[in-house]
Coordinates of C-alpha atoms in Angstrom, one line a residue:
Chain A
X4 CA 107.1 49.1 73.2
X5 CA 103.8 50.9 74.0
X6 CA 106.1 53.9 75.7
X7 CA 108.2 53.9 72.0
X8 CA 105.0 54.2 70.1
X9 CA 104.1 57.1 72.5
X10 CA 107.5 59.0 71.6
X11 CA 107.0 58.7 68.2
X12 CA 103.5 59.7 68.0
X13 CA 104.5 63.1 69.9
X14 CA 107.2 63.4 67.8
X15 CA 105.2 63.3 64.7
X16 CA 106.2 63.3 61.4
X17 CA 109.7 64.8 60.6
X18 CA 109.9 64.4 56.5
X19 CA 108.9 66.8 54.8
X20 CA 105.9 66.0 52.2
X21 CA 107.7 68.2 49.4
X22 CA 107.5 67.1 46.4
X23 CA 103.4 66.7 47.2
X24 CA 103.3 69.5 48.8
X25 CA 105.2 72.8 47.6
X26 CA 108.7 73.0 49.9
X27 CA 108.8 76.3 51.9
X28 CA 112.6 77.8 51.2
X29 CA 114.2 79.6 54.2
X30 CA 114.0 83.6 53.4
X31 CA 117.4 84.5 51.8
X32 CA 117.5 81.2 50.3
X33 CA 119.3 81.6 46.4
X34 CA 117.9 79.7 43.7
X35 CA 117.5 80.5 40.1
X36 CA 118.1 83.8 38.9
X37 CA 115.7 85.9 37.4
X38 CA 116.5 88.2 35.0
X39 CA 113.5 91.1 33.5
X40 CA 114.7 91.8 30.4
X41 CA 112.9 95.4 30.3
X42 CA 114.9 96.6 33.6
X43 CA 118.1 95.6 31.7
X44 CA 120.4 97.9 29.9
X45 CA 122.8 95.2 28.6
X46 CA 125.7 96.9 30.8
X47 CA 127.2 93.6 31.6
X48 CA 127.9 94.6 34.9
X49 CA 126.8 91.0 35.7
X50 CA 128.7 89.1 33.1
X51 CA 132.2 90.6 34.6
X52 CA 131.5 89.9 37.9
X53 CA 129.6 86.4 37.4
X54 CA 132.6 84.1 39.1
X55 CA 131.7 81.0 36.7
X56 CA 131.0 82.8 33.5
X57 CA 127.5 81.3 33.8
X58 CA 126.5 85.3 32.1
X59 CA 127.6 86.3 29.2
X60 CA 127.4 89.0 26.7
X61 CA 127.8 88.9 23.1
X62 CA 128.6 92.4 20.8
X63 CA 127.9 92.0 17.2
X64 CA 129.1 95.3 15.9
X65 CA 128.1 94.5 12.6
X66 CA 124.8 94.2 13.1
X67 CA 123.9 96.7 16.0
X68 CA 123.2 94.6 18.9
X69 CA 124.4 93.3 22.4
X70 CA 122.7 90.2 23.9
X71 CA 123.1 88.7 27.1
X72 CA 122.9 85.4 28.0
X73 CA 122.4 83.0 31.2
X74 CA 123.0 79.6 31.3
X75 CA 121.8 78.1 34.6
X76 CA 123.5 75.0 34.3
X77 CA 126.5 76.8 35.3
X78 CA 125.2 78.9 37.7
X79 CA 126.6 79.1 41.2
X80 CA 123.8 81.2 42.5
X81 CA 126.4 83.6 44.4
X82 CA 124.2 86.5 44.0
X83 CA 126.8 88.3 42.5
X84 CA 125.0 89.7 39.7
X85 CA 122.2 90.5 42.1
X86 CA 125.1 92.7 43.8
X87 CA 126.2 94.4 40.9
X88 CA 123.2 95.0 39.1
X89 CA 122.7 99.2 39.0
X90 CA 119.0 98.9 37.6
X91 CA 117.8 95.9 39.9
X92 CA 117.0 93.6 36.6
X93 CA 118.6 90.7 38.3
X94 CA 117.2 88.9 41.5
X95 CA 117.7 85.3 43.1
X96 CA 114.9 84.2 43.1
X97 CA 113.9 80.9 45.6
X98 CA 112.9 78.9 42.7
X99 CA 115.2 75.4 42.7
X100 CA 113.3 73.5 40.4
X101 CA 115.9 73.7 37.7
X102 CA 116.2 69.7 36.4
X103 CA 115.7 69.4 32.5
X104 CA 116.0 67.0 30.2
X105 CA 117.3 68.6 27.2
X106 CA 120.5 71.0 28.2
X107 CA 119.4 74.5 25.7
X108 CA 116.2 74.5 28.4
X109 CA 119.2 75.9 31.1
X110 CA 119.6 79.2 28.6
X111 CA 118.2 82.4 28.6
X112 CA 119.4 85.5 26.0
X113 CA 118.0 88.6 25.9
X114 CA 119.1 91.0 22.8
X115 CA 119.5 94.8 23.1
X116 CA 120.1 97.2 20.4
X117 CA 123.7 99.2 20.0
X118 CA 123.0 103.3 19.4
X119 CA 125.1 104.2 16.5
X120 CA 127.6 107.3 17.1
X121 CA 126.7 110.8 15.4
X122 CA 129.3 111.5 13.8
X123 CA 131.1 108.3 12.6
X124 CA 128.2 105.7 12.1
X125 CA 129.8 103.3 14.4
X126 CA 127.8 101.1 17.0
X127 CA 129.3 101.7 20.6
X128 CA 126.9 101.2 23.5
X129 CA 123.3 99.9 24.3
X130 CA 120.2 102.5 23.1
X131 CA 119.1 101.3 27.1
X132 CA 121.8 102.5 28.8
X133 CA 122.0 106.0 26.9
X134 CA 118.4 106.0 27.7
X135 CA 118.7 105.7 31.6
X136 CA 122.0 108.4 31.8
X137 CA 119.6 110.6 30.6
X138 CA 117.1 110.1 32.7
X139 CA 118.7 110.1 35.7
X140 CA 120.0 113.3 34.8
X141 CA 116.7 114.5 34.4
X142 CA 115.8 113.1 38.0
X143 CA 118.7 114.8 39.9
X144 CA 117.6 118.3 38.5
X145 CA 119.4 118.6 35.1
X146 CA 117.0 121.2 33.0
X147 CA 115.7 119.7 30.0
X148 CA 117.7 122.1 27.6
X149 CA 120.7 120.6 29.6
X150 CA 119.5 117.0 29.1
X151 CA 119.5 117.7 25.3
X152 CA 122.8 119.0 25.1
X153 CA 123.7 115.6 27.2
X154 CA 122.4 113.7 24.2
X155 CA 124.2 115.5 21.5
X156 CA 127.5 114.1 23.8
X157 CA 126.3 110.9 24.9
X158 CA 125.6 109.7 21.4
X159 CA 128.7 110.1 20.0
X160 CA 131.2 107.1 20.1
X161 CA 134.6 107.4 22.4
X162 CA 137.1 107.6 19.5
X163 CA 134.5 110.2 18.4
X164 CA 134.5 112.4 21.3
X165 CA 138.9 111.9 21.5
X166 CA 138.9 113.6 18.4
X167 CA 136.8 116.5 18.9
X168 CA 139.0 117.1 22.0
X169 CA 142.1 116.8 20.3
X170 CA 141.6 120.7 19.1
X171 CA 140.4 122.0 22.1
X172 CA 143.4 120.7 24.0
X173 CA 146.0 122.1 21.4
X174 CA 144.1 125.6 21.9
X175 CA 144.1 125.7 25.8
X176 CA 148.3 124.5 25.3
X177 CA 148.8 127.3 22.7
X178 CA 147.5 129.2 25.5
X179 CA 149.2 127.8 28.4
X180 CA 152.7 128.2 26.4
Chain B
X14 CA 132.1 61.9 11.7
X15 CA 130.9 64.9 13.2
X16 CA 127.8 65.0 15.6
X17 CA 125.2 67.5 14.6
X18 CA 126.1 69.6 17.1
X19 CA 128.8 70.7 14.9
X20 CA 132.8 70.3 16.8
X21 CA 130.8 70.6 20.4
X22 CA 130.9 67.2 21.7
X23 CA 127.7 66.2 22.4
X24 CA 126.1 62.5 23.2
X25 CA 125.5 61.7 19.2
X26 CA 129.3 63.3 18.8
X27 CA 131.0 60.5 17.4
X28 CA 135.0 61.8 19.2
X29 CA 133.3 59.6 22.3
X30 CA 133.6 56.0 22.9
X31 CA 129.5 55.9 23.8
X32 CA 127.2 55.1 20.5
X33 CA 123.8 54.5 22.4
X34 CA 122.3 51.7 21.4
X35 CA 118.5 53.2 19.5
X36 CA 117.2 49.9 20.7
X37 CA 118.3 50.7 24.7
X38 CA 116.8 54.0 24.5
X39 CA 113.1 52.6 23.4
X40 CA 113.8 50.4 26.5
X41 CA 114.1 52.7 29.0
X42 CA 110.3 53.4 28.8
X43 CA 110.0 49.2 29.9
X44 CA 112.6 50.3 32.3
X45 CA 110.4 53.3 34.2
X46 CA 107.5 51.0 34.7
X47 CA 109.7 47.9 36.0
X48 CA 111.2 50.2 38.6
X49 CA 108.5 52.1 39.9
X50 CA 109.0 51.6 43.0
X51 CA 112.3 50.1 43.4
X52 CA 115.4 52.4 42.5
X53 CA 119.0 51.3 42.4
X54 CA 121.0 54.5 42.2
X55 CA 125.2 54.6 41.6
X56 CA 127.0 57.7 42.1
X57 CA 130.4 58.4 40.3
X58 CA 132.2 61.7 41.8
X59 CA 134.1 62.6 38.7
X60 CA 136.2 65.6 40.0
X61 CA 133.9 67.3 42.8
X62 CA 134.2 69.1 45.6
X63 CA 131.5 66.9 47.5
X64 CA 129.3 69.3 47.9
X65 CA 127.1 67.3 45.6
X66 CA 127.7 64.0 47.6
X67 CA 126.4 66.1 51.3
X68 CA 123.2 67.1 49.7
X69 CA 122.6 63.3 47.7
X70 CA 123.1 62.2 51.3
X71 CA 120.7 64.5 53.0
X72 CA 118.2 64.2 50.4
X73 CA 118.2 60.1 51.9
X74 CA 117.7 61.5 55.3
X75 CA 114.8 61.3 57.3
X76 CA 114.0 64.6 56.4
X77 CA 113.9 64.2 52.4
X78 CA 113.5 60.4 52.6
X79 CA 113.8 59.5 49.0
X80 CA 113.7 56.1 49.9
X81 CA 110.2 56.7 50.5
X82 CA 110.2 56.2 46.7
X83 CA 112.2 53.3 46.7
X84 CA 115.5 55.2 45.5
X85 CA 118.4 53.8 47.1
X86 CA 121.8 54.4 46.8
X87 CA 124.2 51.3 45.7
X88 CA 127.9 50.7 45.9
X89 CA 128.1 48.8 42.9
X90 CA 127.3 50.2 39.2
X91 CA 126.6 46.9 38.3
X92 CA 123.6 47.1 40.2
X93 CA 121.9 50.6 39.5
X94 CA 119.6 51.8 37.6
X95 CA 120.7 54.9 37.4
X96 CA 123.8 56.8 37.3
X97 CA 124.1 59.8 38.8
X98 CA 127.5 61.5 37.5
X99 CA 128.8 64.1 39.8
X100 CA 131.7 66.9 39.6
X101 CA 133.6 68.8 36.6
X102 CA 134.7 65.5 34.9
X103 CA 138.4 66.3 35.3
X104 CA 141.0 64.5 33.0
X105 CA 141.9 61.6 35.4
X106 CA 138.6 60.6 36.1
X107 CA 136.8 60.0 32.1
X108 CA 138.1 56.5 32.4
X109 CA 136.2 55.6 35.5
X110 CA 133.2 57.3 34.6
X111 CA 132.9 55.1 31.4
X112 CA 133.8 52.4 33.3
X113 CA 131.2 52.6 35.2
X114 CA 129.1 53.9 32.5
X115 CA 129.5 50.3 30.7
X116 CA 129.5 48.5 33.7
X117 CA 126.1 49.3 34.8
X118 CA 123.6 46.9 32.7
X119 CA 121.0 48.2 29.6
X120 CA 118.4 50.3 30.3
X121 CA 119.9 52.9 32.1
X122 CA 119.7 56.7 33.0
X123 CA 122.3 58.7 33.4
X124 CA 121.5 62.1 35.8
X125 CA 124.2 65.2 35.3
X126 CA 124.5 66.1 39.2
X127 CA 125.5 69.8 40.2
X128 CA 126.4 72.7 38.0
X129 CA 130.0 71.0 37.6
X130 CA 128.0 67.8 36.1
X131 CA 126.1 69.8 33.7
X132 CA 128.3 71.9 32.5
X133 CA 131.9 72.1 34.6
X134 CA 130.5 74.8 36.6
X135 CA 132.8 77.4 38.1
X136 CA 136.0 74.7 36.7
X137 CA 134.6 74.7 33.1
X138 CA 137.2 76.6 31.7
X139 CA 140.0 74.2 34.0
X140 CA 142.8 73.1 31.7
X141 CA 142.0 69.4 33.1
X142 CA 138.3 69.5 32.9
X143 CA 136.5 67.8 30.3
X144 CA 132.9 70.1 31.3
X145 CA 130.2 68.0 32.5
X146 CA 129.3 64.5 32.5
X147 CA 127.8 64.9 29.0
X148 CA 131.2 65.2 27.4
X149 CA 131.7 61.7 28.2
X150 CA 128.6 59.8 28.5
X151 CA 125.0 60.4 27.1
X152 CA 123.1 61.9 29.9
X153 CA 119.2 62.0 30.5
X154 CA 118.4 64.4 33.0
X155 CA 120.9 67.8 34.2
X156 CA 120.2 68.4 37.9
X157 CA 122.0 72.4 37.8
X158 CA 122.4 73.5 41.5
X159 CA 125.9 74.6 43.6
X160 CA 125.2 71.9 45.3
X161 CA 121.5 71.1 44.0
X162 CA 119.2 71.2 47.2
X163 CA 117.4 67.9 48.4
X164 CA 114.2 69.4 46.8
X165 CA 116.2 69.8 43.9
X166 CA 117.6 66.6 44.3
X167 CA 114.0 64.8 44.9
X168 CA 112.2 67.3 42.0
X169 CA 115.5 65.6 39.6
X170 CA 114.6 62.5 40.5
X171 CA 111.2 62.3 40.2
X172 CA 111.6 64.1 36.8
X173 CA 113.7 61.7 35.7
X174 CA 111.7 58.8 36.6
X175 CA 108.6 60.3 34.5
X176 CA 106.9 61.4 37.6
X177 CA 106.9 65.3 37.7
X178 CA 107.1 67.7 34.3
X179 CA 109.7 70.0 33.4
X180 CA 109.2 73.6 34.5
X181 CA 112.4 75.6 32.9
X182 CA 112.3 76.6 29.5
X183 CA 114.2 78.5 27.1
X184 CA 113.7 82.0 26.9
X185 CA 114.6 84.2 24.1
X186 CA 113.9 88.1 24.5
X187 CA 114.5 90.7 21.9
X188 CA 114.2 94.4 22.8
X189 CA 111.4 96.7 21.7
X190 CA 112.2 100.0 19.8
X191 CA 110.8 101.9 22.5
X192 CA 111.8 99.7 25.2
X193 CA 113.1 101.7 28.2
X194 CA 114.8 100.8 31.6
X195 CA 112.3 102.1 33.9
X196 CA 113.6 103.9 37.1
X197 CA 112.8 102.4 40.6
X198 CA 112.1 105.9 42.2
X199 CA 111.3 108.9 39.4
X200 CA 109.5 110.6 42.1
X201 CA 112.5 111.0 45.0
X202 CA 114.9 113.3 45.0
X203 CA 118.1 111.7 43.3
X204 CA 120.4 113.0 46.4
X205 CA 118.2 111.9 48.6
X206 CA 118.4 108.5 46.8
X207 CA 122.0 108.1 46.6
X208 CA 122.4 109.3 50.7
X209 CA 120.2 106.7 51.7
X210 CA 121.9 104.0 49.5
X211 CA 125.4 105.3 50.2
X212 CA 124.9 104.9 54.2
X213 CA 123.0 101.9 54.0
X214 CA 125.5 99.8 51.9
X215 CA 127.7 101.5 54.2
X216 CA 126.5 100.0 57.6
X217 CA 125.0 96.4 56.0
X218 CA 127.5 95.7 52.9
X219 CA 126.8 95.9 49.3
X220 CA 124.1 93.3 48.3
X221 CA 121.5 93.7 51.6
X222 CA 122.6 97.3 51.8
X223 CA 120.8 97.5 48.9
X224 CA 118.2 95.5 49.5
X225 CA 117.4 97.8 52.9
X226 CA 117.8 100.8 51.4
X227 CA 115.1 99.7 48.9
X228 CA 112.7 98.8 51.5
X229 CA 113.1 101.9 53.5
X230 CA 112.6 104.1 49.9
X231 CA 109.7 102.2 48.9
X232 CA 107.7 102.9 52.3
X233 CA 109.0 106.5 51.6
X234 CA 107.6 106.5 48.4
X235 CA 104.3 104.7 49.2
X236 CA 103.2 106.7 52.1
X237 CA 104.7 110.1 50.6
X238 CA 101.2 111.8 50.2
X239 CA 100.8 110.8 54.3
X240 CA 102.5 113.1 55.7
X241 CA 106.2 112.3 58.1
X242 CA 103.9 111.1 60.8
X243 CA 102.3 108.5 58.9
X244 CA 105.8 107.3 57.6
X245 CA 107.2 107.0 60.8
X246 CA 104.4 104.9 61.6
X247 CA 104.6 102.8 59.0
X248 CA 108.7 102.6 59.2
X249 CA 108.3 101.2 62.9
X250 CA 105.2 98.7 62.1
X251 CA 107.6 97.2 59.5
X252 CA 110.7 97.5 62.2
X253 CA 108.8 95.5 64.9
X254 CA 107.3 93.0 61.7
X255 CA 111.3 92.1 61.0
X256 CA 112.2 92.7 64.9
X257 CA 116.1 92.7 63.8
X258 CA 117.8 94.5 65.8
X259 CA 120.4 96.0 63.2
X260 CA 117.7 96.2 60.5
X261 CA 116.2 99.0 63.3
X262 CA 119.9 100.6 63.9
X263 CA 120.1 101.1 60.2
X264 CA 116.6 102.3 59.9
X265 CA 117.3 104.8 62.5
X266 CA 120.5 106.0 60.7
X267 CA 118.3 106.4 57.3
X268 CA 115.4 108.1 58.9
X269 CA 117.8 110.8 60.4
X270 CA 119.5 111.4 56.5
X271 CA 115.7 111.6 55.2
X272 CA 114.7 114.3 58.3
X273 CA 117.9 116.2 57.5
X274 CA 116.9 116.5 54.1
X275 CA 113.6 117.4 55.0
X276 CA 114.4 120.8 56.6

């Protein structure tokens, strides 16, 4: 009996005292993810490679504007996002204190404004993401006369830019033939 | 009828065979202080993967110990307490999961387990998948997690029994007009960037070849003013700090990219 006692009073405690004391999460450890909306450019990078669809994004071309959302509730924590994300907005972070009572507590949307093309008026990408081209342009040595001129093409819509090709391409065939 | 929630099913959605009694939910205040201590829990597995089930096991563990709040887990409903409804709800298994549901007796509480209990998780979209517990029976508290760790178990728990707060909230953010996506490193070199990324996701994968090639950039960038000296130094405190092994192969392989540039 006395030897027991012994063992267990050199064996000490073994639970852990969480949730009295904070719970220290191995390093690595995925919990909730974090998301800083001003890193963001609504690329939705993330919501195509999120394996349970737990990010979304929504385009309302009517009114101009992208917004993402997250619903944790659904959330694998798979770090895919984290993976995938080209401007670092998204990290796992080792929170795991997700329980709520009321489910719309598990959602997180952030909204982002759509640039409007030059030339046709139509909304086609996020004002953010036209933003950052630029600017890492600028960063890998682009001049900033050259920049501009990047603008003038980066603001203009897809279906935009097909047409104004459309008569340069005849041109360089009428030469070709 | 329609619920409020418009055609989503919800726990007031009238499509579900569950109309909670108004007079059971003032109850289940009576019902927290009567089992303070003493908490019968059932758990239906409605579809999972049992996932859920390992970590509701270790969280009764020695090492979690929920019973060191009374929580224990029953084999009856007829004897919890609580409920706590695990897996996707697939097709074949609503039935059971209302039987239990009326089998266990008034008050009770009803815990969404796992991101398939809350919400179907990665199987929402599963032709045989109702989504979540809540499509079926009125649930108290969602427990999100793939599977929810013991600590998230406990934290659940102890939220649900009116002992800890709730700490997530909704967030709503709308962009600024002059909002911008700041970059990580204006002051580097962009090729000198992209090198250092490219042979670190090389060597250590995607994700942590990220990661690494962040933490060697950002002594770069904090010790730039230094001199090379100084970030040598600095790049083998933090080496021998990790003392990993590969972390140190890689950091070798960046340092030589960085000194090439250099000249």
């Amino acid at each position: 009996m006395l030897k027991l006692l012994k063992e267990v009073l050199k064996v000490g405690e073994a639970t852990l005292p969480y949730p009295f004391a904070p719970m220290e999460m191995m390093p690595g450890f995925r919990g909730k993810p974090v998301h800083d909306p001003e890193l963001c450019i609504a690329c939705a990078a993330c919501a195509i490679a999120c394996p349970p669809n737990a990010l979304s994004m929504v385009t309302d071309l009517d009114q101009g504007y992208q917004s993402w959302h997250l619903f944790v509730g659904r959330c694998i924590y798979c770090a895919r996002c984290e993976e995938v994300c080209p401007t670092g907005a998204i990290t796992l972070s080792p929170n795991f204190e997700l329980a709520v009572m009321n489910k719309d507590d598990l959602r997180e949307q952030a909204d982002y404004q759509l640039a409007a093309c030059r030339e046709c008026g139509v909304f086609f990408a996020p004002v953010k993401e036209i933003e950052r081209m630029l600017a890492l342009l600028q960063q890998s040595g682009v001049s900033a006369e050259n920049v501009a001129t990047a603008r003038a093409l980066f603001e203009v819509c897809p279906e935009c830019k097909r047409k104004n090709d459309i008569p340069k391409l005849a041109s360089l065939y009428q030469e070709a033939v | 009828m329609v619920g409020k929630n418009g055609n989503r099913p919800g726990v007031d959605g009238s499509r579900y065979a569950i109309h909670p009694d108004p007079l059971a939910g003032q109850l289940k205040g009576a019902l927290l202080k009567d089992i303070a201590r003493s908490v019968y829990v059932y758990r239906v597995d409605c579809g999972g993967c049992n996932g859920c089930e390992i970590e509701i096991f270790a969280s009764i563990t020695p090492l979690f110990d929920v019973e060191r709040f009374g929580i224990k887990v029953v084999s009856s409903p007829r004897h919890a307490d609580v409920l706590v409804y695990t897996g996707a709800m697939t097709r074949s298994m609503r039935i059971p999961a209302l039987r239990a549901y009326h089998a266990a007796p008034e008050p009770k509480i009803c815990v969404a387990y796992g991101a398939c209990g809350s919400s179907g998780g990665i199987f929402h979209d599963l032709y045989c998948v109702w989504g979540g517990a809540d499509k079926v029976v009125p649930v108290d508290v969602y427990i999100p997690g793939c599977p929810p760790t013991p600590g998230a178990t406990i934290y659940g728990f102890a939220m649900a029994l009116g002992l800890l707060g709730q700490k997530m909230k909704a967030v709503h953010h709308v962009q600024e007009d002059d909002e911008r996506s700041q970059l990580r490193y204006p002051e580097l070199p962009s090729r000198l960037m992209v090198e250092i990324e490219r042979e670190s996701r090389r060597m250590a994968g995607y994700l942590h070849g990220k990661k690494i090639a962040h933490s060697f950039l950002d002594i770069l960038v904090a010790h730039q003013t230094d001199g090379p000296g100084k970030i040598d130094q600095e790049i083998q405190t933090y080496l021998s700090q990790q003392d990993d092994p590969r972390l140190t192969e890689i950091f070798n392989r960046l340092q030589q990219i960085y000194q090439a540039e250099r000249k």
